[in-house]
Coordinates of C-alpha atoms in Angstrom, one line a residue:
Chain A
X18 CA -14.5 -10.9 -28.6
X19 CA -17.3 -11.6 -25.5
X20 CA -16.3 -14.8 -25.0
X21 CA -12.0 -14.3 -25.9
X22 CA -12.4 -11.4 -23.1
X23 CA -13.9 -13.4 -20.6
X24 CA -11.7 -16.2 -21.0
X25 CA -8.9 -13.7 -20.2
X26 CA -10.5 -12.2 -16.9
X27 CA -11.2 -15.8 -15.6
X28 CA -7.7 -16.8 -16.5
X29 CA -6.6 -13.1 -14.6
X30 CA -8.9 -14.2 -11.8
X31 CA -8.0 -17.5 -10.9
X32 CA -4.5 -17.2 -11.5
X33 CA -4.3 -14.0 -9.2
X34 CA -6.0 -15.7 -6.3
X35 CA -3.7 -18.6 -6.4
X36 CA -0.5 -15.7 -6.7
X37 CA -2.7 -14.0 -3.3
X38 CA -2.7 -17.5 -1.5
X39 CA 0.3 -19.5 -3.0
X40 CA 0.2 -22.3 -0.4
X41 CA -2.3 -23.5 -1.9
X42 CA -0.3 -24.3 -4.8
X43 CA 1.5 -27.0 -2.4
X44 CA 4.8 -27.4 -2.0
X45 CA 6.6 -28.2 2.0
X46 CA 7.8 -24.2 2.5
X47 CA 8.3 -20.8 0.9
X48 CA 11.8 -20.5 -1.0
X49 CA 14.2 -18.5 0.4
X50 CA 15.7 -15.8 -1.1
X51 CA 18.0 -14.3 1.5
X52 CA 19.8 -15.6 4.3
X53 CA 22.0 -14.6 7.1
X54 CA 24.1 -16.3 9.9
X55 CA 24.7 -13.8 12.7
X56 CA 28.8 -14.0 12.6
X57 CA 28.4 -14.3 16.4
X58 CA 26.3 -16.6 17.4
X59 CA 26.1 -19.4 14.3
X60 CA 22.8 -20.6 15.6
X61 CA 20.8 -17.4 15.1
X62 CA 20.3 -17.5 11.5
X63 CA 17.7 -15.0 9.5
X64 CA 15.7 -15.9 6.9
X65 CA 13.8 -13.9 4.1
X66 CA 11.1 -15.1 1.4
X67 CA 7.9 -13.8 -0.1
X68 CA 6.2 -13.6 2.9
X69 CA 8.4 -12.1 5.3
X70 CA 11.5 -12.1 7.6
X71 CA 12.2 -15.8 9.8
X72 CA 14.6 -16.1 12.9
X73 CA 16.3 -19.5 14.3
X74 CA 18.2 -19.8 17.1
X75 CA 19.0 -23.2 16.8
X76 CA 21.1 -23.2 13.7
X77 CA 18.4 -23.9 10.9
X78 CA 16.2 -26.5 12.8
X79 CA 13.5 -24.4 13.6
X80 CA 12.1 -20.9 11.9
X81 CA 9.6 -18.4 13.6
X82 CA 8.6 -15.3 11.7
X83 CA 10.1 -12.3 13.1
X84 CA 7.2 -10.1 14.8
X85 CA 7.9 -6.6 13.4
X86 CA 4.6 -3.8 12.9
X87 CA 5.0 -3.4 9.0
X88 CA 6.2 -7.1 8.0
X89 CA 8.7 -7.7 5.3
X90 CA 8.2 -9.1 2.0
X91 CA 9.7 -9.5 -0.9
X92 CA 13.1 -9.8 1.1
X93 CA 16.2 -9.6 -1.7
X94 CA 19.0 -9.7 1.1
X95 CA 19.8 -9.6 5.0
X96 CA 23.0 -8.3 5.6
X97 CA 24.8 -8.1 9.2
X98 CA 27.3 -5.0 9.8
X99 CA 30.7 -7.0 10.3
X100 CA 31.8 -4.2 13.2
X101 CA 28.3 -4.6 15.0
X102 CA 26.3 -8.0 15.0
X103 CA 23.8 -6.2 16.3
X104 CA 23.0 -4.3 13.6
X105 CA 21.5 -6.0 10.7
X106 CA 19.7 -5.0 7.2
X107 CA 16.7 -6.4 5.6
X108 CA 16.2 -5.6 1.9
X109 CA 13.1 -6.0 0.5
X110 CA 12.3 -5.4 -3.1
X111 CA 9.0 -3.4 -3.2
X112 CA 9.0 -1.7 0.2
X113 CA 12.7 -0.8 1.1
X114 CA 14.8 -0.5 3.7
X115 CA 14.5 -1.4 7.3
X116 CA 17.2 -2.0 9.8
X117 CA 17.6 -3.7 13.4
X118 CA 20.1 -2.4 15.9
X119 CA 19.2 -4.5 18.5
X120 CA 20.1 -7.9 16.8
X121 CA 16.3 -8.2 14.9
X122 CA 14.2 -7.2 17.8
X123 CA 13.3 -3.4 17.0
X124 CA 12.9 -2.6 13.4
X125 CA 13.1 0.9 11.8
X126 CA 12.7 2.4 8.0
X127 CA 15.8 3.6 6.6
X128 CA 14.4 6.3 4.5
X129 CA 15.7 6.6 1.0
X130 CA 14.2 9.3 -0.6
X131 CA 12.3 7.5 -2.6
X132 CA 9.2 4.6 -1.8
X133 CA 10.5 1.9 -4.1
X134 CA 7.2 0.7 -5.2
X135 CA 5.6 4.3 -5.9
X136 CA 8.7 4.7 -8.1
X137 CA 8.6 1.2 -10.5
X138 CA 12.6 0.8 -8.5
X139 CA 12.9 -2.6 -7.2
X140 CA 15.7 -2.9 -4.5
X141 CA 18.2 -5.8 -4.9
X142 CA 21.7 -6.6 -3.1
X143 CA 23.1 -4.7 -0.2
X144 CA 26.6 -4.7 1.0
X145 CA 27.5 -3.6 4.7
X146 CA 30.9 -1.8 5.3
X147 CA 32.8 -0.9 8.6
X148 CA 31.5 2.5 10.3
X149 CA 28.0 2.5 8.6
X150 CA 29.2 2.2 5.3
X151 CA 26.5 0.5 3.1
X152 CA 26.0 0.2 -0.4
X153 CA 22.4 -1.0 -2.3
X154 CA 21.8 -2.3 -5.8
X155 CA 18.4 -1.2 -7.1
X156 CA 17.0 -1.0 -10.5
X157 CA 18.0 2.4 -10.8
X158 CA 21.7 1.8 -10.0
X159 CA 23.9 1.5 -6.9
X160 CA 23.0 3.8 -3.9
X161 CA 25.6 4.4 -1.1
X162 CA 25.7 6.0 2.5
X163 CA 28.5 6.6 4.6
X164 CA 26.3 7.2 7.4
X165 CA 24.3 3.9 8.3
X166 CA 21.5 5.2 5.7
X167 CA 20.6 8.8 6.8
X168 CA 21.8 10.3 3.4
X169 CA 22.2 8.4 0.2
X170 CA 24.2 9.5 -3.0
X171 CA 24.4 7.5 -6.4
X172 CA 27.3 5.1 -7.1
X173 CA 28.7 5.6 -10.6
X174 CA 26.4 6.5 -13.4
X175 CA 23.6 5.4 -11.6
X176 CA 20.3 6.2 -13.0
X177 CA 18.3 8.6 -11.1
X178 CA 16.1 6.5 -9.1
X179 CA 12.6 7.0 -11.2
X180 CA 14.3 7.7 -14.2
X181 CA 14.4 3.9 -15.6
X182 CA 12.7 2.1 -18.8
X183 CA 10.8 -0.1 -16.1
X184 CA 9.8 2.8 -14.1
X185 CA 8.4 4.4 -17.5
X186 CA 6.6 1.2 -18.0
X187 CA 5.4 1.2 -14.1
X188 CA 4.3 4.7 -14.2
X189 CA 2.6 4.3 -18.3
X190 CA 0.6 0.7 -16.7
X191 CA -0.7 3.0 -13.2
X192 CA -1.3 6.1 -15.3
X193 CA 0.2 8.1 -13.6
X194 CA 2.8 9.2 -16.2
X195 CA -0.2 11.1 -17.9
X196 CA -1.0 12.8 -14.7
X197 CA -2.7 12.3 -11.2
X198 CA -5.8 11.5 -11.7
X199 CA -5.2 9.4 -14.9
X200 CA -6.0 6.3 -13.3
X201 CA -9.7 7.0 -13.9
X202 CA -9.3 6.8 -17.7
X203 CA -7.8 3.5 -17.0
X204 CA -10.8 2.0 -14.5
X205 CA -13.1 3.1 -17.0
X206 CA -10.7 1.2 -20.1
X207 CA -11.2 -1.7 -17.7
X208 CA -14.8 -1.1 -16.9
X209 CA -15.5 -0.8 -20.6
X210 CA -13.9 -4.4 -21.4
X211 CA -15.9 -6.0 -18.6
X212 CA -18.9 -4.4 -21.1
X213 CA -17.8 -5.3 -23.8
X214 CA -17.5 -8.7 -22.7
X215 CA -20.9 -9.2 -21.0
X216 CA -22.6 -7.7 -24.3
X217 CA -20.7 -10.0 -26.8
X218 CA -22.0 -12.8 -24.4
X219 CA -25.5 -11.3 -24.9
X220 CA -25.5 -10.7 -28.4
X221 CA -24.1 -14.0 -28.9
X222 CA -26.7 -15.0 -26.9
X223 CA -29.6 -13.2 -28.3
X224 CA -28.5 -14.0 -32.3
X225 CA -27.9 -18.0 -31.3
X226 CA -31.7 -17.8 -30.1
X227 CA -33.0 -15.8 -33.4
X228 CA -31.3 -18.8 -35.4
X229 CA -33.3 -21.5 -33.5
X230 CA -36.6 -19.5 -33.6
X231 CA -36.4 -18.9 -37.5
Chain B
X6 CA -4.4 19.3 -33.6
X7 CA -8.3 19.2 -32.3
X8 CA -9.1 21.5 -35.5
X9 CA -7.1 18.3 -37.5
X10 CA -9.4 15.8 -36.2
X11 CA -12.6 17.3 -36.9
X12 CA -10.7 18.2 -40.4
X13 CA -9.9 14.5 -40.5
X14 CA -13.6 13.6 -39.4
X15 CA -15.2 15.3 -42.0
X16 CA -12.5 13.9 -44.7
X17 CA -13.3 10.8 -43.1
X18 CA -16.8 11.0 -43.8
X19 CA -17.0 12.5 -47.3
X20 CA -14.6 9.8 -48.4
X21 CA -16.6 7.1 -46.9
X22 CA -19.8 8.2 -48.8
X23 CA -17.9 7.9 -51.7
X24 CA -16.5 4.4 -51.2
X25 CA -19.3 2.6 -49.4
X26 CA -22.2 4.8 -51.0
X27 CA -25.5 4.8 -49.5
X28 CA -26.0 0.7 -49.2
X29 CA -23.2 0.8 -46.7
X30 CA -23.9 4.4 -45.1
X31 CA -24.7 2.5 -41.8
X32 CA -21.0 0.8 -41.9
X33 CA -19.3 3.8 -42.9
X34 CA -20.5 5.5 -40.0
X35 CA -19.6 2.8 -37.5
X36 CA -16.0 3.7 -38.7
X37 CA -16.2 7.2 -38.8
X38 CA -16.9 7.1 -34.9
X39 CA -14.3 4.6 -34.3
X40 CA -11.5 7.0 -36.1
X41 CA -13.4 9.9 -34.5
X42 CA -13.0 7.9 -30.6
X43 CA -9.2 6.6 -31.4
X44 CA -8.5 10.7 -32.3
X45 CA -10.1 12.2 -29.1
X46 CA -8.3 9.5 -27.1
X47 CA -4.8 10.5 -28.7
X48 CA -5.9 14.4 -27.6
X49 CA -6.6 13.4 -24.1
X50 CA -3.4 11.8 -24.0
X51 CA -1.3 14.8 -25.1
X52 CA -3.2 17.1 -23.3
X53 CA -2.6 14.9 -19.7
X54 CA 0.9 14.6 -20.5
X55 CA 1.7 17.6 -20.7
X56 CA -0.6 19.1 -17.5
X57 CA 1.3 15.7 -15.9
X58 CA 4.4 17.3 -13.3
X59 CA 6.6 15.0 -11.8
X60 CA 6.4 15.8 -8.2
X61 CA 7.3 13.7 -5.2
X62 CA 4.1 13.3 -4.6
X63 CA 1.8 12.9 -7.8
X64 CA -0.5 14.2 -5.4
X65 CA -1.8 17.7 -4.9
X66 CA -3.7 19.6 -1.8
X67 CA -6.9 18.6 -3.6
X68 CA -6.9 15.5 -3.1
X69 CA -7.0 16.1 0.7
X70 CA -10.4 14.8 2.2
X71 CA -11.1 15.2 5.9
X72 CA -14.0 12.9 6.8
X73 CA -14.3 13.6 10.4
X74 CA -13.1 16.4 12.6
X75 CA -11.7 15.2 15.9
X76 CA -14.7 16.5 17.8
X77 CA -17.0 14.3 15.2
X78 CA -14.6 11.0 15.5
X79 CA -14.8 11.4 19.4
X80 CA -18.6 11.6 19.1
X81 CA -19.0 9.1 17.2
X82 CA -16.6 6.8 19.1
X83 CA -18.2 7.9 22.0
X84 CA -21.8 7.9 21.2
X85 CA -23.1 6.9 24.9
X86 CA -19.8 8.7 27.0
X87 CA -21.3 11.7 29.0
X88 CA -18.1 12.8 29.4
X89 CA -15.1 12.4 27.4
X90 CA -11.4 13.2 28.4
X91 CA -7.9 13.3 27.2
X92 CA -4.8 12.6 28.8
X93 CA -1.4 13.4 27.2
X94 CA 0.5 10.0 28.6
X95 CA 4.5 10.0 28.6
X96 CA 5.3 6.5 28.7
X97 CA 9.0 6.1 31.1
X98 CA 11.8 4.9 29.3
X99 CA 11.2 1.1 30.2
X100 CA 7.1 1.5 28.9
X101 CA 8.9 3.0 25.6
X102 CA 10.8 0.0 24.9
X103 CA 8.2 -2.7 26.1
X104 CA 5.6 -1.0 23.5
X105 CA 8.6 -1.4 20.9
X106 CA 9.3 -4.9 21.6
X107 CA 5.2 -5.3 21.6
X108 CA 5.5 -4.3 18.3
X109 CA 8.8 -5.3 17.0
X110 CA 9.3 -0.9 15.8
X111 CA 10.6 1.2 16.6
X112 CA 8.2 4.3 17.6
X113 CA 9.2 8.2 17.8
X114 CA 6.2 9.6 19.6
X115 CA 7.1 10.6 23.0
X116 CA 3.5 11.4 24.4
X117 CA 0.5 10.0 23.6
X118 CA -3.2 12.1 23.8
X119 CA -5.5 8.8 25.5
X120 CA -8.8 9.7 25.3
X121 CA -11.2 8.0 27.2
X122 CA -15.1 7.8 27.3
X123 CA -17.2 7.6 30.9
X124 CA -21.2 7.1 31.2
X125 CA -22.1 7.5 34.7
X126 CA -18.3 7.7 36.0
X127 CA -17.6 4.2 34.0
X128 CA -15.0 3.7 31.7
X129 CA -16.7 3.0 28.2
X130 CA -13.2 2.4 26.4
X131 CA -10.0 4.5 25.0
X132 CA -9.4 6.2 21.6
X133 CA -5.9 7.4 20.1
X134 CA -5.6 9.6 17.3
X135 CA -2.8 8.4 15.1
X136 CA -1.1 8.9 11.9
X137 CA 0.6 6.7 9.6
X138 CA 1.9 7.3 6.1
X139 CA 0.1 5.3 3.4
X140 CA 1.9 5.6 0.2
X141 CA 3.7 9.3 0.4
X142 CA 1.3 10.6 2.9
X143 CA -0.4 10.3 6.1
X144 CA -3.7 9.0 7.1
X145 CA -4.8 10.4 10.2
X146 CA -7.9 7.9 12.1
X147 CA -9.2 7.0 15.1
X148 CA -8.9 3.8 17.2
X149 CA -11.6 3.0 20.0
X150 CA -10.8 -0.2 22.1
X151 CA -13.1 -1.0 24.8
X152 CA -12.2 -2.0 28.0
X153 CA -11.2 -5.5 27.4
X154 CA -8.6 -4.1 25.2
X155 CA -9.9 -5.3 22.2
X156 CA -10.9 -2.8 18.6
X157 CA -14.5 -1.4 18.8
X158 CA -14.4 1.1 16.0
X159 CA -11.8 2.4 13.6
X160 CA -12.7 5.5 11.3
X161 CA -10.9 7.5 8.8
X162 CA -10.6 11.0 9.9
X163 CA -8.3 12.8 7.0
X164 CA -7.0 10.6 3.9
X165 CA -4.9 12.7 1.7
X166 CA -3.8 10.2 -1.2
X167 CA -5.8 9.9 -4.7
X168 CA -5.9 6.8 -4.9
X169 CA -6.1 3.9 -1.9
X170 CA -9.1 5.9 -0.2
X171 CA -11.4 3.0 -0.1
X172 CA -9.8 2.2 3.5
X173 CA -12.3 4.8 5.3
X174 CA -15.5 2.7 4.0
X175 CA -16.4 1.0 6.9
X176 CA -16.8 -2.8 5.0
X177 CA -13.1 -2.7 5.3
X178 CA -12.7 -1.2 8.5
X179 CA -15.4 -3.1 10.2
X180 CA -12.3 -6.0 10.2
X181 CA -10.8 -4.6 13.0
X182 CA -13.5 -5.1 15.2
X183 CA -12.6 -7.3 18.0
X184 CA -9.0 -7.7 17.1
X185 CA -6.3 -8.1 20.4
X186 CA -2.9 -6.9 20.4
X187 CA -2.6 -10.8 20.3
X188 CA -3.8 -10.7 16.8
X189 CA -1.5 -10.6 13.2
X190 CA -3.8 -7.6 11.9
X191 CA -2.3 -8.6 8.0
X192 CA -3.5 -8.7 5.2
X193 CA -4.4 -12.1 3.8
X194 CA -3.8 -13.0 7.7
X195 CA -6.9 -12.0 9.0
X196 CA -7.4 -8.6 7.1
X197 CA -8.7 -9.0 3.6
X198 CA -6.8 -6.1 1.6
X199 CA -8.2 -3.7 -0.3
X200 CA -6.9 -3.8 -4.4
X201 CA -4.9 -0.9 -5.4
X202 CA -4.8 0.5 -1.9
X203 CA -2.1 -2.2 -0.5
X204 CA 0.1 0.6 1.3
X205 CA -2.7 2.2 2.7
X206 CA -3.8 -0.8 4.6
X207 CA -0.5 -1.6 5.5
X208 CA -0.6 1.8 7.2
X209 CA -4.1 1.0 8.6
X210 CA -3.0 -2.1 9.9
X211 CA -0.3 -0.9 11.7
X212 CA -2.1 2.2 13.2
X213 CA -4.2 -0.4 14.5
X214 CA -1.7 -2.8 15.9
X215 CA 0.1 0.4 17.2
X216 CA -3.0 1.7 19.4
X217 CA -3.2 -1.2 20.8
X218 CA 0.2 -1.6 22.5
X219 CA 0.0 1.7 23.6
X220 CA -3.2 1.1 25.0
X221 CA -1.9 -2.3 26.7
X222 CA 0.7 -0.3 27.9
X223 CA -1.7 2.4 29.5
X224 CA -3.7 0.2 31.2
X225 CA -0.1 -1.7 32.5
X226 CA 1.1 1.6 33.9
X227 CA -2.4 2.6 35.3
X228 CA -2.6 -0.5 36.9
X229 CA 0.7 -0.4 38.5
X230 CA 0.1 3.2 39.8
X231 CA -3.4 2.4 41.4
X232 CA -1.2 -1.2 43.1
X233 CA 1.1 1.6 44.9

C-alpha cells in the first residue's frame, strides 16, 4: 500500500508540474480556443487560449498578449457586439465574464451573480445581440441579459446555476458540500495517506532488514 | 444513530471473540477499530451535512481575521518615518484613464488615501490601502513602494475567506519586493502561486499591480504640478 501510494503521489506530482508549465511539453504555440475578427477592421483579430487573451493588428501575423490587470484564461469565446465594434466579450470558463468597450483596451467584470469557479459552473459559448442583448451557455444552462450584462435571468429550464451533478461533485471533492470548514477533514484524509505511505515504506523497510539479519 | 454504533461496536466485538477466539484476539481487535473508525466517519458526515447551509458565501463572520490595524501596517511600513501623512488624491479625468490604460481595467475608485513616510523632511516611500475581492470577499493590505517606484513591503491587513489565507505569510509576499509597474506580477510569471488559494493571489497580484499605477500616476501629477 506504501509503495502503490507513492507511486500515485509521484505520478500526481510530476504530472501536475508539467499541467503548471505546459510549454515544457513542447509543441510551436498554445491552441486556440476562441477567436474573433473585429467586423471593422479585418486585421485586428483576438485570440483566446489557456493562458490568456492575444491581439493582432495585422491580420494573424503577429500576436501580443492583451495587457489587462486580472488576465484571462481558460477563454471559451470572444464575441464582438454587431451594433458596436467597440464593444467586445471575453468568456472564460473558470473566472467569467469580462467585457471591453473601448475595442480591448479597458477591461471590466460583468458580474453574474455567481463566481463560476466557487460554484463547479464552467462558462461556455456566448452570443451577442443588438442593444446589449447577450446570451451565455454555462454548465448550468443558458443565461440571458437584455441589458449588456447588469441583470441576468435563466433561458428555458436552465438549471439554477450551483444546482448541477458537476457542481455536486465540485462542492463533495472541496468539501464544502458538508460545510465550511470541511476542508480540514479532507487535508487531514490527505495528510494521513502521505503517513500511510511513508510507514508502509518503513515497515517494508524494517521487515526486509529482519529477513536478512535472521 | 451514535447509540447504534457503539450498539454495533460491542456486537462487533462479542461476535469476534466468538469467531476468532483468543489466538486471534489481537486480529479481531484491529477490525473492531476499523468498523468502529468507518462508523464515526459516517456520523461526522451526517452531522456536517446537515449544520452545512448553502449561503453565497460558505463563509461566515468568523472566519474574518484582521492581522494589522491601519495604524500597525503604517508602522510597520514605516518603521524609520518620523512623520507619516495621508493625502486623499483625486486623479483628473485624463490621470483616470492613463491609470486604466496602465492597467488595461477598468477602476471605480475616485480618490485615492496616498500615504507617505518622511525621516528628516525626506520622502521614505508611499503606501495605499487597497482592497480586492479574493474568492467572494475582500482582502484589505498594504502596499509600500519606495521612491524609485518599485514594491518594498506588502502585508495582509484583514483576510476574511476560510480558505486561501496563506497569502498574508510573508514567504509569499516577500515576491513582491522589487517589482515595477513594468513587471507581469502573475503567477507562474514571476509570482509562484500559492495551492488552493489561486483567487486570492490573483487578488493580491492585482492589488499590487494596481498601487503601483496609481502611485506612477502620483508621482506624474506631482511632478507636473511642482514643473508649473
Amino acid at each position: 500500500v506504501g509503495l502503490a501510494s507513492s507511486a500515485v503521489l509521484v505520478v500526481l506530482a510530476i504530472s501536475g508540474f508539467f499541467l503548471i508549465h505546459p510549454g515544457l511539453l513542447g509543441g510551436p504555440m498554445e491552441s486556440t480556443l476562441a477567436l474573433a475578427v473585429n467586423p471593422n477592421d479585418a486585421d485586428h483579430m483576438l485570440r483566446g487560449t489557456l493562458s490568456g487573451l492575444y491581439r493582432s493588428v495585422d491580420g494573424g501575423a503577429n500576436w501580443e498578449e492583451v495587457p489587462m490587470l486580472f488576465h484571462a484564461e481558460k477563454v471559451t469565446d470572444i464575441v464582438y457586439a454587431p451594433d458596436d465594434a467597440d464593444r467586445v466579450y471575453v468568456v472564460m470558463e473558470d473566472l467569467g465574464l469580462i467585457v471591453s468597450r473601448d475595442g480591448g483596451v479597458v477591461w471590466e467584470s460583468v458580474q453574474l451573480g455567481f463566481v463560476p469557479v466557487a460554484e463547479g459552473v464552467r462558462l461556455g459559448r456566448l452570443t451577442a445581440g443588438r442593444g446589449g442583448r447577450i446570451v451565455l451557455a454555462t454548465s448550468g444552462g443558458w443565461l440571458k441579459s437584455g441589458d449588456g450584462g447588469k441583470v441576468w435571468r435563466p433561458l428555458g429550464d436552465a438549471t439554477e446555476p450551483g444546482r448541477d451533478l458537476r457542481t455536486l461533485i465540485h462542492q463533495l471533492h472541496t468539501g464544502y458540500f458538508f460545510g465550511s470548514g470541511f476542508y480540514v477533514v479532507y487535508d487531514a484524509a490527505a495528510l494521513g495517506t502521505v503517513l500511510l505511505a511513508v510507514t508502509g515504506l518503513v515497515i517494508r523497510r524494517r521487515r526486509s532488514n529482519q529477513r536478512n539479519s535472521g | 444513530l451514535e447509540d447504534e454504533i457503539f450498539a454495533d461496536h460491542e456486537e462487533n466485538e462479542r461476535v469476534d471473540k466468538l469467531e476468532f477466539g483468543d489466538k486471534s484476539r489481537k486480529q479481531a481487535t484491529v477490525m473492531v477499530s476499523g468498523r468502529t473508525i468507518f462508523g464515526w466517519g459516517v456520523l461526522v458526515l451526517v452531522v456536517s451535512t446537515a449544520a452545512a447551509q448553502p449561503d453565497e458565501s460558505p463563509d461566515g463572520s468568523e472566519w474574518v481575521k484582521v492581522y494589522l490595524t491601519e495604524a500597525e501596517a503604517l508602522e510597520i511600513a514605516f518603521p524609520m518615518a518620523d512623520t507619516v501623512w495621508s493625502e486623499a488624491w483625486t486623479p483628473t479625468d485624463a490621470q483616470h484613464r492613463s491609470i486604466e490604460r496602465r492597467l488595461g481595467w477598468r477602476v471605480e475608485t475616485d480618490t485615492f488615501t496616498i500615504y507617505q513616510g518622511l525621516k528628516d523632511g525626506k520622502l521614505t516611500g508611499l503606501a495605499l490601502i487597497g482592497e480586492e475581492i479574493g474568492l467572494y470577499r475582500p482582502i484589505t493590505f498594504l502596499v509600500k513602494v519606495g521612491p524609485a517606484e518599485k514594491v518594498e513591503a506588502v502585508h495582509v491587513m484583514i483576510y476574511r475567506e476560510s480558505r486561501g489565507g496563506e497569502v498574508r505569510r510573508q514567504r509569499f509576499l516577500s515576491q513582491y519586493g522589487g517589482k515595477t509597474i513594468g513587471d507581469p506580477i502573475r503567477i507562474n510569471r514571476d509570482i509562484i502561486g500559492v495551492t488552493g488559494a489561486t483567487l486570492s493571489v490573483r487578488a493580491m497580484n492585482a492589488g499590487v499591480k494596481k498601487a503601483l499605477a496609481v502611485v506612477e500616476a502620483y508621482g506624474k501629477a506631482q511632478e507636473k504640478e511642482a514643473a508649473h
